[in-house]
Amino acid sequence: MTTAPARTTALRTSDEASFDVLREVQDRVLWLSSALVHHANRVRPNPSGLKVGGHQASCASMVSIMTTLWFRHLRPQDRVSVKPHASPVLHAINYLQGSLDAAYLPTLRAFGGLQSYPSRSKDPDPVDYSTGSVGIGATATIWGAIARRYASEDAGTAAGRQYALVGDAELDEGAVWEAVLDPQVAGLGELVWIVDLNRQSLDRVVPDIAADRLQGMFASAGWQVLTLKYGTLLQELFARPGGDGLRHRIDTMTNPEYQRLLRCPAGELRDRLPGTGPDALTIAALLEELDDTVLLRAVRNLGGHDLPALDEALTSVDDHRPTVIFAYTVKGYGLPTQGHPQNHSSLLTEAQIDELAARTGADPADPWRAFPADSAAGRLCAESAARLHRDPVGHTPPSPVPADIGRTPTGTSTTQAALGRTLLDLSRAAPEAARRIVTVSPDVSSSTNLGGWVNKVGVWSPAERVDWFHDDAETLLHWREKPSGQHIELGIAETNLVGLLGELGATWSRWGAPLLPIGVLYDPFVNRALEPWSYGIYAGGQSILVGTPSGVTLAPEGGAHQSITTPSLGIEQPGCTTWEPAFALDTEWALLAALSRLGRPDGGSAYLRLSTRPVDQSLARVPTDPAARERRRRQVVAGAYPLRRTENPRVTIAAMGAMISEALEAADRLEQQGVAADVICVTSPGLLFQALDARSGHGHGDTWILDQVLPASRATPLITVLDGHPHTLAFLASVQQVPLSTLGVTRFGQSGSLEDVYRYHGIDADSIIGAALDLTD
């Protein structure tokens, strides 16, 4: 008779005991993050009955990673972007380290409380990066690293690591790979991404996460790739007889099959795990050596939950190139819902939360209890808090920007050309302010009239590079790359541009070094870049986005390159003011006003929509009297100005941007027919809408501009015309409740001459005249 071998009841590595305190903290972080969501959904009163939500399972898969990072590896100069659904873990850690008051813990997703996703601007505790939109939080660390280097006195030195804690599903976002593949990224040794590879999406277990392919993509982009697949317990089992077969069995099984094993009790697990392959018997024999507790722990012992393995990986980061760590995890690790394919938004029951409390040493009756100060865990929390202490970032006001440089453009020019001209003029008129300007473009510097500026200030690079064409007489754009350069050129990826723009615009609050960032791209691609730019504004980034050339005025290019909806962005985008100037001087004044609002606590972002259409600058009728000129400037910056007044107007034409020439031509021809027309030049529909809203008592705005531009004494039927969707200006009729005709672009464009295209869309002078006659008949 043979005796079965005794089952192992415990397995400990030689140094595992040194992680016992860290494991105690990890358990408390798991409890607190779960309790935050539980309280928001099952304890806090909810009169409306609407779902509050939260992500206990998504939090649980990150607890080990974040505990190891915050309590053993982070330094005060480091910054971390936390995946959106792990925000309760961040709040739990901040609370244990003393940077979040306990009064906020019951307020997750409540008005004025802890936000659904980490927010630099709205959360009461330290948050380095706002996240919440897939992929943006991860790539923000790339642009944050570049912005930190740009703002640093030593551009070639990394000042702290930029960590991104990334959900594996975020790697489906194409913008991630646009950012990873940018040539500048391979030199960012301070960049560390940790991928939470739990192999689940919102609805299911992902059949093939293709980890090997993802790892190869990072490696080919120059990243150090570290993989944490198995923990120390499984590694020890793999070294035993039958271990090679066990490893092969787990390596080759599908994700859904592995996830199903996590839902099995020990007896069923012994039946399922060996499989039916040639190693089934040796695997079964190996499993017989383990008692049920160890067996259940072993099948969950992935690298992303193994504290010693995580510690070793973080110690192995190469600071000479970016690093990605693929940490295999279990979604819902440590919770009753672990591994379930629909656990994404599931909530623990009262019984389950009580069981979790008992297992982690917490008290449901006192859920926010901290560790005693004299306990080992309490001391670890205090020590890590002291290590991570940051002095408050001081605010250095940016150098003053002049309101008016003093030039009066003559001849024929475009608003696009005025952009480059203003930057060069500013470098002479206000050199201190100009030194804080940094321009960014996606390979369109010359075609957007930045060539002169780039030639003057150079291209930013952490190290100086040889310009091999400096002595080529036919080279007009000189690409002088140096640490003091003020232009950053990216590849053709608009999301990269606005991602960098947002981080350059946050240096005033993140590093105490205000910059004045200006991003320039073709206006048709503003919509492509809008979401990440909007998120940058939400996160506190202040910048100027310039879209040029714009509209159907880009007539020969055809519908694919003719923007239609962008004019209304300034009305709809919070934290942003839009200007669409008609003349070069309007462009200068608007740009200077936008620059003056950057890099300050009460500041904001701006969007300028510019055109390549040549316009006779004498049509602007710029006042020569200094006081009258200043009055015009204030009107331009506030949103509009009267360009032409008649003695007894019968109609008013409000035109914006490139359409001012057609509006003036129409007014001249109407006058010949005995129909006097006022012409209003609209520069900012958003500011005019704010003024109207403020007049109604619904917001804040400069209502005086409405009285000066559209006074009651001159109320007449109104025609609005712009190179964009007509609804942008339609609200102007409500200023004085007058009849309205809206002209604009409502369909995809056509290639052709300017006259043909304007006629096709009904925004030519003939169409304006026809609308005026209809309104005055």
Short mmCIF file of N, CA, C and O in Angstrom, two decimals, residues 132-239:
data_model
loop_
_atom_site.label_atom_id
_atom_site.label_comp_id
_atom_site.label_asym_id
_atom_site.label_seq_id
_atom_site.Cartn_x
_atom_site.Cartn_y
_atom_site.Cartn_z
N GLY A 132 -9.58 59.71 -17.89
CA GLY A 132 -11.00 59.48 -18.05
C GLY A 132 -11.40 59.20 -19.48
O GLY A 132 -12.41 58.60 -19.73
N SER A 133 -10.61 59.66 -20.43
CA SER A 133 -10.87 59.38 -21.83
C SER A 133 -9.80 58.41 -22.31
O SER A 133 -8.61 58.65 -22.12
N VAL A 134 -10.22 57.32 -22.90
CA VAL A 134 -9.33 56.20 -23.19
C VAL A 134 -8.08 56.65 -23.95
O VAL A 134 -8.15 57.31 -24.97
N GLY A 135 -6.93 56.32 -23.40
CA GLY A 135 -5.65 56.57 -24.05
C GLY A 135 -5.05 57.93 -23.74
O GLY A 135 -3.82 58.07 -23.75
N ILE A 136 -5.86 58.93 -23.45
CA ILE A 136 -5.33 60.29 -23.27
C ILE A 136 -4.48 60.37 -22.02
O ILE A 136 -3.42 61.01 -22.01
N GLY A 137 -4.91 59.74 -20.93
CA GLY A 137 -4.13 59.78 -19.70
C GLY A 137 -2.77 59.13 -19.85
O GLY A 137 -1.77 59.61 -19.28
N ALA A 138 -2.71 58.06 -20.62
CA ALA A 138 -1.43 57.38 -20.84
C ALA A 138 -0.49 58.25 -21.65
O ALA A 138 0.66 58.48 -21.27
N THR A 139 -0.97 58.74 -22.79
CA THR A 139 -0.09 59.53 -23.66
C THR A 139 0.28 60.87 -23.04
O THR A 139 1.30 61.46 -23.40
N ALA A 140 -0.53 61.34 -22.09
CA ALA A 140 -0.21 62.62 -21.43
C ALA A 140 1.16 62.57 -20.77
O ALA A 140 1.85 63.59 -20.68
N THR A 141 1.57 61.39 -20.30
CA THR A 141 2.88 61.30 -19.66
C THR A 141 4.01 61.53 -20.66
O THR A 141 5.07 62.05 -20.30
N ILE A 142 3.80 61.14 -21.91
CA ILE A 142 4.80 61.40 -22.95
C ILE A 142 4.97 62.90 -23.13
O ILE A 142 6.08 63.44 -23.12
N TRP A 143 3.84 63.58 -23.30
CA TRP A 143 3.89 65.02 -23.54
C TRP A 143 4.31 65.76 -22.26
O TRP A 143 4.97 66.80 -22.34
N GLY A 144 3.96 65.20 -21.10
CA GLY A 144 4.43 65.79 -19.85
C GLY A 144 5.93 65.71 -19.72
O GLY A 144 6.58 66.64 -19.22
N ALA A 145 6.52 64.61 -20.18
CA ALA A 145 7.97 64.46 -20.12
C ALA A 145 8.65 65.48 -21.04
O ALA A 145 9.65 66.10 -20.66
N ILE A 146 8.12 65.65 -22.25
CA ILE A 146 8.71 66.62 -23.17
C ILE A 146 8.54 68.04 -22.62
O ILE A 146 9.46 68.86 -22.66
N ALA A 147 7.34 68.33 -22.10
CA ALA A 147 7.09 69.67 -21.55
C ALA A 147 8.02 69.95 -20.37
O ALA A 147 8.53 71.06 -20.22
N ARG A 148 8.26 68.93 -19.54
CA ARG A 148 9.16 69.12 -18.39
C ARG A 148 10.57 69.42 -18.87
O ARG A 148 11.26 70.28 -18.32
N ARG A 149 11.01 68.71 -19.88
CA ARG A 149 12.35 68.96 -20.42
C ARG A 149 12.42 70.35 -21.06
O ARG A 149 13.42 71.05 -20.90
N TYR A 150 11.38 70.73 -21.79
CA TYR A 150 11.39 72.04 -22.44
C TYR A 150 11.46 73.14 -21.38
O TYR A 150 12.19 74.13 -21.55
N ALA A 151 10.69 72.98 -20.31
CA ALA A 151 10.63 74.02 -19.28
C ALA A 151 11.85 74.02 -18.38
O ALA A 151 12.08 74.98 -17.65
N SER A 152 12.64 72.95 -18.43
CA SER A 152 13.80 72.85 -17.56
C SER A 152 14.96 73.66 -18.11
O SER A 152 15.09 73.86 -19.32
N GLU A 153 15.81 74.10 -17.22
CA GLU A 153 17.01 74.81 -17.65
C GLU A 153 17.97 73.88 -18.39
O GLU A 153 18.74 74.30 -19.24
N ASP A 154 17.94 72.60 -18.04
CA ASP A 154 18.79 71.61 -18.70
C ASP A 154 17.88 70.68 -19.50
O ASP A 154 17.33 69.72 -18.97
N ALA A 155 17.66 70.98 -20.78
CA ALA A 155 16.69 70.27 -21.59
C ALA A 155 17.03 68.79 -21.76
O ALA A 155 16.15 67.98 -22.05
N GLY A 156 18.29 68.42 -21.60
CA GLY A 156 18.67 67.04 -21.81
C GLY A 156 18.53 66.16 -20.58
O GLY A 156 18.81 64.97 -20.63
N THR A 157 18.08 66.74 -19.46
CA THR A 157 18.01 65.98 -18.21
C THR A 157 16.57 65.72 -17.83
O THR A 157 15.74 66.64 -17.84
N ALA A 158 16.28 64.48 -17.48
CA ALA A 158 14.95 64.14 -17.00
C ALA A 158 14.85 64.45 -15.52
O ALA A 158 15.73 64.07 -14.75
N ALA A 159 13.81 65.15 -15.13
CA ALA A 159 13.61 65.50 -13.72
C ALA A 159 12.44 64.68 -13.18
O ALA A 159 11.31 65.13 -13.13
N GLY A 160 12.73 63.43 -12.81
CA GLY A 160 11.68 62.57 -12.30
C GLY A 160 11.05 61.73 -13.38
O GLY A 160 11.03 62.09 -14.56
N ARG A 161 10.53 60.58 -12.98
CA ARG A 161 9.87 59.69 -13.92
C ARG A 161 8.42 60.10 -14.15
O ARG A 161 7.78 60.70 -13.28
N GLN A 162 7.94 59.74 -15.31
CA GLN A 162 6.54 59.95 -15.67
C GLN A 162 5.91 58.56 -15.83
O GLN A 162 6.16 57.87 -16.82
N TYR A 163 5.14 58.15 -14.82
CA TYR A 163 4.51 56.83 -14.84
C TYR A 163 3.11 56.93 -15.42
O TYR A 163 2.37 57.88 -15.16
N ALA A 164 2.73 55.92 -16.19
CA ALA A 164 1.35 55.78 -16.65
C ALA A 164 0.85 54.39 -16.28
O ALA A 164 1.49 53.40 -16.63
N LEU A 165 -0.23 54.33 -15.55
CA LEU A 165 -0.87 53.06 -15.20
C LEU A 165 -2.01 52.87 -16.18
O LEU A 165 -3.02 53.58 -16.13
N VAL A 166 -1.85 51.92 -17.07
CA VAL A 166 -2.68 51.82 -18.27
C VAL A 166 -3.51 50.54 -18.24
O VAL A 166 -2.96 49.45 -17.99
N GLY A 167 -4.79 50.65 -18.49
CA GLY A 167 -5.60 49.46 -18.69
C GLY A 167 -5.29 48.84 -20.04
O GLY A 167 -5.03 49.56 -21.02
N ASP A 168 -5.28 47.51 -20.11
CA ASP A 168 -4.89 46.88 -21.38
C ASP A 168 -5.82 47.27 -22.53
O ASP A 168 -5.39 47.37 -23.67
N ALA A 169 -7.09 47.53 -22.23
CA ALA A 169 -8.02 47.93 -23.30
C ALA A 169 -7.65 49.28 -23.88
O ALA A 169 -8.00 49.58 -25.03
N GLU A 170 -6.93 50.12 -23.11
CA GLU A 170 -6.54 51.43 -23.64
C GLU A 170 -5.57 51.29 -24.81
O GLU A 170 -5.43 52.22 -25.61
N LEU A 171 -4.88 50.15 -24.89
CA LEU A 171 -3.94 49.96 -25.99
C LEU A 171 -4.65 49.71 -27.31
O LEU A 171 -4.00 49.61 -28.36
N ASP A 172 -5.98 49.60 -27.27
CA ASP A 172 -6.74 49.53 -28.52
C ASP A 172 -6.88 50.90 -29.17
O ASP A 172 -7.25 51.00 -30.34
N GLU A 173 -6.61 51.95 -28.40
CA GLU A 173 -6.79 53.31 -28.91
C GLU A 173 -5.64 53.67 -29.84
O GLU A 173 -4.46 53.62 -29.47
N GLY A 174 -5.98 54.05 -31.07
CA GLY A 174 -4.95 54.35 -32.06
C GLY A 174 -4.05 55.51 -31.67
O GLY A 174 -2.87 55.54 -32.05
N ALA A 175 -4.60 56.46 -30.91
CA ALA A 175 -3.80 57.61 -30.51
C ALA A 175 -2.62 57.20 -29.64
O ALA A 175 -1.60 57.89 -29.60
N VAL A 176 -2.75 56.07 -28.94
CA VAL A 176 -1.63 55.58 -28.13
C VAL A 176 -0.43 55.27 -29.02
O VAL A 176 0.71 55.66 -28.72
N TRP A 177 -0.70 54.62 -30.12
CA TRP A 177 0.41 54.20 -30.99
C TRP A 177 0.94 55.37 -31.80
O TRP A 177 2.13 55.42 -32.14
N GLU A 178 0.08 56.33 -32.13
CA GLU A 178 0.59 57.55 -32.76
C GLU A 178 1.63 58.22 -31.86
O GLU A 178 2.64 58.73 -32.31
N ALA A 179 1.34 58.21 -30.55
CA ALA A 179 2.26 58.84 -29.60
C ALA A 179 3.52 58.01 -29.40
O ALA A 179 4.64 58.52 -29.41
N VAL A 180 3.35 56.71 -29.22
CA VAL A 180 4.49 55.82 -28.96
C VAL A 180 5.49 55.88 -30.11
O VAL A 180 6.71 55.82 -29.90
N LEU A 181 4.99 56.02 -31.33
CA LEU A 181 5.86 55.96 -32.50
C LEU A 181 6.49 57.30 -32.86
O LEU A 181 7.30 57.35 -33.79
N ASP A 182 6.14 58.38 -32.16
CA ASP A 182 6.78 59.64 -32.48
C ASP A 182 8.28 59.52 -32.21
O ASP A 182 8.70 59.00 -31.17
N PRO A 183 9.12 59.98 -33.13
CA PRO A 183 10.57 59.76 -32.98
C PRO A 183 11.16 60.31 -31.68
O PRO A 183 12.16 59.78 -31.19
N GLN A 184 10.57 61.35 -31.11
CA GLN A 184 11.15 61.93 -29.90
C GLN A 184 10.98 61.03 -28.67
O GLN A 184 11.70 61.17 -27.69
N VAL A 185 10.02 60.11 -28.73
CA VAL A 185 9.67 59.34 -27.54
C VAL A 185 10.77 58.37 -27.14
O VAL A 185 11.00 58.12 -25.95
N ALA A 186 11.49 57.82 -28.10
CA ALA A 186 12.50 56.80 -27.80
C ALA A 186 13.61 57.34 -26.90
O ALA A 186 14.31 56.56 -26.24
N GLY A 187 13.77 58.65 -26.83
CA GLY A 187 14.80 59.23 -25.97
C GLY A 187 14.32 59.62 -24.59
O GLY A 187 15.09 60.18 -23.80
N LEU A 188 13.07 59.32 -24.26
CA LEU A 188 12.51 59.72 -22.96
C LEU A 188 12.69 58.60 -21.94
O LEU A 188 11.78 57.81 -21.68
N GLY A 189 13.87 58.54 -21.35
CA GLY A 189 14.15 57.47 -20.39
C GLY A 189 13.36 57.58 -19.11
O GLY A 189 13.28 56.60 -18.35
N GLU A 190 12.73 58.73 -18.85
CA GLU A 190 11.94 58.90 -17.63
C GLU A 190 10.54 58.33 -17.76
O GLU A 190 9.76 58.35 -16.80
N LEU A 191 10.20 57.80 -18.92
CA LEU A 191 8.85 57.32 -19.17
C LEU A 191 8.71 55.86 -18.75
O LEU A 191 9.48 55.00 -19.19
N VAL A 192 7.72 55.56 -17.89
CA VAL A 192 7.46 54.20 -17.45
C VAL A 192 5.95 53.95 -17.52
O VAL A 192 5.17 54.61 -16.83
N TRP A 193 5.55 53.01 -18.35
CA TRP A 193 4.15 52.61 -18.42
C TRP A 193 4.01 51.23 -17.79
O TRP A 193 4.83 50.33 -18.02
N ILE A 194 2.98 51.06 -16.99
CA ILE A 194 2.65 49.76 -16.42
C ILE A 194 1.27 49.38 -16.93
O ILE A 194 0.28 50.07 -16.64
N VAL A 195 1.22 48.31 -17.71
CA VAL A 195 -0.04 47.88 -18.32
C VAL A 195 -0.71 46.85 -17.42
O VAL A 195 -0.13 45.80 -17.10
N ASP A 196 -1.91 47.17 -16.99
CA ASP A 196 -2.74 46.26 -16.19
C ASP A 196 -3.38 45.25 -17.15
O ASP A 196 -4.44 45.48 -17.71
N LEU A 197 -2.70 44.13 -17.32
CA LEU A 197 -3.11 43.14 -18.33
C LEU A 197 -4.08 42.14 -17.70
O LEU A 197 -3.73 41.02 -17.38
N ASN A 198 -5.33 42.60 -17.51
CA ASN A 198 -6.32 41.69 -16.90
C ASN A 198 -7.18 40.97 -17.93
O ASN A 198 -8.06 40.19 -17.55
N ARG A 199 -6.96 41.28 -19.20
CA ARG A 199 -7.57 40.54 -20.31
C ARG A 199 -9.10 40.60 -20.34
O ARG A 199 -9.76 39.76 -20.92
N GLN A 200 -9.67 41.63 -19.70
CA GLN A 200 -11.12 41.81 -19.75
C GLN A 200 -11.46 43.20 -20.25
O GLN A 200 -10.74 44.16 -20.00
N SER A 201 -12.56 43.27 -20.98
CA SER A 201 -13.11 44.55 -21.37
C SER A 201 -14.37 44.79 -20.55
O SER A 201 -14.61 44.12 -19.55
N LEU A 202 -15.19 45.73 -20.98
CA LEU A 202 -16.38 46.04 -20.21
C LEU A 202 -17.36 44.88 -20.21
O LEU A 202 -18.01 44.61 -19.20
N ASP A 203 -17.48 44.19 -21.33
CA ASP A 203 -18.53 43.19 -21.48
C ASP A 203 -18.07 41.73 -21.43
O ASP A 203 -18.89 40.84 -21.29
N ARG A 204 -16.76 41.49 -21.54
CA ARG A 204 -16.36 40.09 -21.75
C ARG A 204 -14.90 39.89 -21.42
O ARG A 204 -14.15 40.85 -21.20
N VAL A 205 -14.49 38.63 -21.45
CA VAL A 205 -13.08 38.28 -21.45
C VAL A 205 -12.61 38.36 -22.90
O VAL A 205 -13.23 37.78 -23.80
N VAL A 206 -11.54 39.11 -23.13
CA VAL A 206 -11.05 39.29 -24.50
C VAL A 206 -10.41 37.98 -24.95
O VAL A 206 -9.49 37.47 -24.30
N PRO A 207 -10.88 37.40 -26.05
CA PRO A 207 -10.37 36.09 -26.46
C PRO A 207 -8.87 36.06 -26.71
O PRO A 207 -8.19 35.11 -26.36
N ASP A 208 -8.34 37.09 -27.35
CA ASP A 208 -6.92 37.09 -27.70
C ASP A 208 -6.37 38.48 -27.49
O ASP A 208 -6.52 39.37 -28.32
N ILE A 209 -5.72 38.69 -26.35
CA ILE A 209 -5.20 40.00 -26.03
C ILE A 209 -3.92 40.30 -26.80
O ILE A 209 -3.46 41.43 -26.87
N ALA A 210 -3.31 39.27 -27.41
CA ALA A 210 -2.13 39.44 -28.27
C ALA A 210 -1.01 40.17 -27.55
O ALA A 210 -0.41 41.10 -28.07
N ALA A 211 -0.70 39.71 -26.34
CA ALA A 211 0.34 40.37 -25.54
C ALA A 211 1.69 40.35 -26.24
O ALA A 211 2.44 41.33 -26.19
N ASP A 212 2.02 39.24 -26.88
CA ASP A 212 3.30 39.14 -27.56
C ASP A 212 3.42 40.19 -28.66
O ASP A 212 4.48 40.80 -28.84
N ARG A 213 2.34 40.40 -29.38
CA ARG A 213 2.37 41.39 -30.46
C ARG A 213 2.53 42.79 -29.88
O ARG A 213 3.30 43.61 -30.40
N LEU A 214 1.81 43.08 -28.80
CA LEU A 214 1.93 44.40 -28.16
C LEU A 214 3.34 44.64 -27.65
O LEU A 214 3.91 45.72 -27.81
N GLN A 215 3.92 43.61 -27.05
CA GLN A 215 5.29 43.74 -26.54
C GLN A 215 6.26 44.01 -27.68
O GLN A 215 7.18 44.83 -27.56
N GLY A 216 6.04 43.33 -28.81
CA GLY A 216 6.91 43.54 -29.96
C GLY A 216 6.78 44.94 -30.53
O GLY A 216 7.76 45.53 -30.99
N MET A 217 5.57 45.49 -30.49
CA MET A 217 5.36 46.84 -31.00
C MET A 217 6.10 47.87 -30.15
O MET A 217 6.72 48.80 -30.67
N PHE A 218 6.05 47.70 -28.83
CA PHE A 218 6.80 48.61 -27.96
C PHE A 218 8.30 48.45 -28.18
O PHE A 218 9.05 49.43 -28.24
N ALA A 219 8.75 47.20 -28.26
CA ALA A 219 10.18 46.95 -28.43
C ALA A 219 10.69 47.56 -29.73
O ALA A 219 11.78 48.16 -29.78
N SER A 220 9.91 47.44 -30.80
CA SER A 220 10.35 47.99 -32.08
C SER A 220 10.39 49.51 -32.06
O SER A 220 11.08 50.13 -32.87
N ALA A 221 9.66 50.13 -31.13
CA ALA A 221 9.69 51.59 -30.98
C ALA A 221 10.79 52.04 -30.04
O ALA A 221 10.89 53.23 -29.73
N GLY A 222 11.62 51.10 -29.58
CA GLY A 222 12.77 51.46 -28.76
C GLY A 222 12.55 51.40 -27.27
O GLY A 222 13.38 51.88 -26.49
N TRP A 223 11.44 50.79 -26.83
CA TRP A 223 11.13 50.71 -25.41
C TRP A 223 11.77 49.47 -24.79
O TRP A 223 11.89 48.42 -25.44
N GLN A 224 12.15 49.59 -23.52
CA GLN A 224 12.47 48.41 -22.72
C GLN A 224 11.15 47.74 -22.34
O GLN A 224 10.22 48.40 -21.88
N VAL A 225 11.05 46.44 -22.57
CA VAL A 225 9.82 45.71 -22.30
C VAL A 225 10.07 44.69 -21.19
O VAL A 225 10.93 43.81 -21.33
N LEU A 226 9.36 44.83 -20.10
CA LEU A 226 9.43 43.89 -18.98
C LEU A 226 8.08 43.21 -18.85
O LEU A 226 7.04 43.86 -18.97
N THR A 227 8.10 41.92 -18.59
CA THR A 227 6.86 41.16 -18.48
C THR A 227 6.77 40.48 -17.12
O THR A 227 7.69 39.75 -16.73
N LEU A 228 5.70 40.76 -16.42
CA LEU A 228 5.42 40.10 -15.14
C LEU A 228 4.20 39.22 -15.34
O LEU A 228 3.07 39.66 -15.19
N LYS A 229 4.47 37.96 -15.68
CA LYS A 229 3.34 37.08 -15.97
C LYS A 229 2.98 36.23 -14.76
O LYS A 229 1.80 36.10 -14.42
N TYR A 230 3.98 35.66 -14.10
CA TYR A 230 3.70 34.74 -13.00
C TYR A 230 4.38 35.23 -11.72
O TYR A 230 5.48 35.79 -11.75
N GLY A 231 3.71 34.98 -10.59
CA GLY A 231 4.25 35.34 -9.30
C GLY A 231 5.20 34.27 -8.77
O GLY A 231 5.43 33.22 -9.39
N THR A 232 5.74 34.54 -7.58
CA THR A 232 6.76 33.65 -7.01
C THR A 232 6.20 32.27 -6.67
O THR A 232 6.93 31.28 -6.76
N LEU A 233 4.95 32.19 -6.28
CA LEU A 233 4.35 30.89 -5.96
C LEU A 233 4.29 30.01 -7.20
O LEU A 233 4.72 28.84 -7.19
N LEU A 234 3.77 30.54 -8.30
CA LEU A 234 3.72 29.75 -9.53
C LEU A 234 5.12 29.44 -10.05
O LEU A 234 5.38 28.35 -10.56
N GLN A 235 6.03 30.40 -9.92
CA GLN A 235 7.40 30.16 -10.38
C GLN A 235 8.01 28.98 -9.64
O GLN A 235 8.72 28.15 -10.23
N GLU A 236 7.72 28.87 -8.34
CA GLU A 236 8.25 27.73 -7.59
C GLU A 236 7.61 26.42 -8.04
O GLU A 236 8.29 25.39 -8.16
N LEU A 237 6.33 26.47 -8.31
CA LEU A 237 5.66 25.25 -8.79
C LEU A 237 6.20 24.82 -10.15
O LEU A 237 6.33 23.63 -10.44
N PHE A 238 6.51 25.79 -11.00
CA PHE A 238 7.05 25.46 -12.32
C PHE A 238 8.39 24.74 -12.21
O PHE A 238 8.78 24.00 -13.13
N ALA A 239 9.12 24.97 -11.13
CA ALA A 239 10.43 24.34 -10.95
C ALA A 239 10.33 22.91 -10.44
O ALA A 239 11.32 22.20 -10.39
#
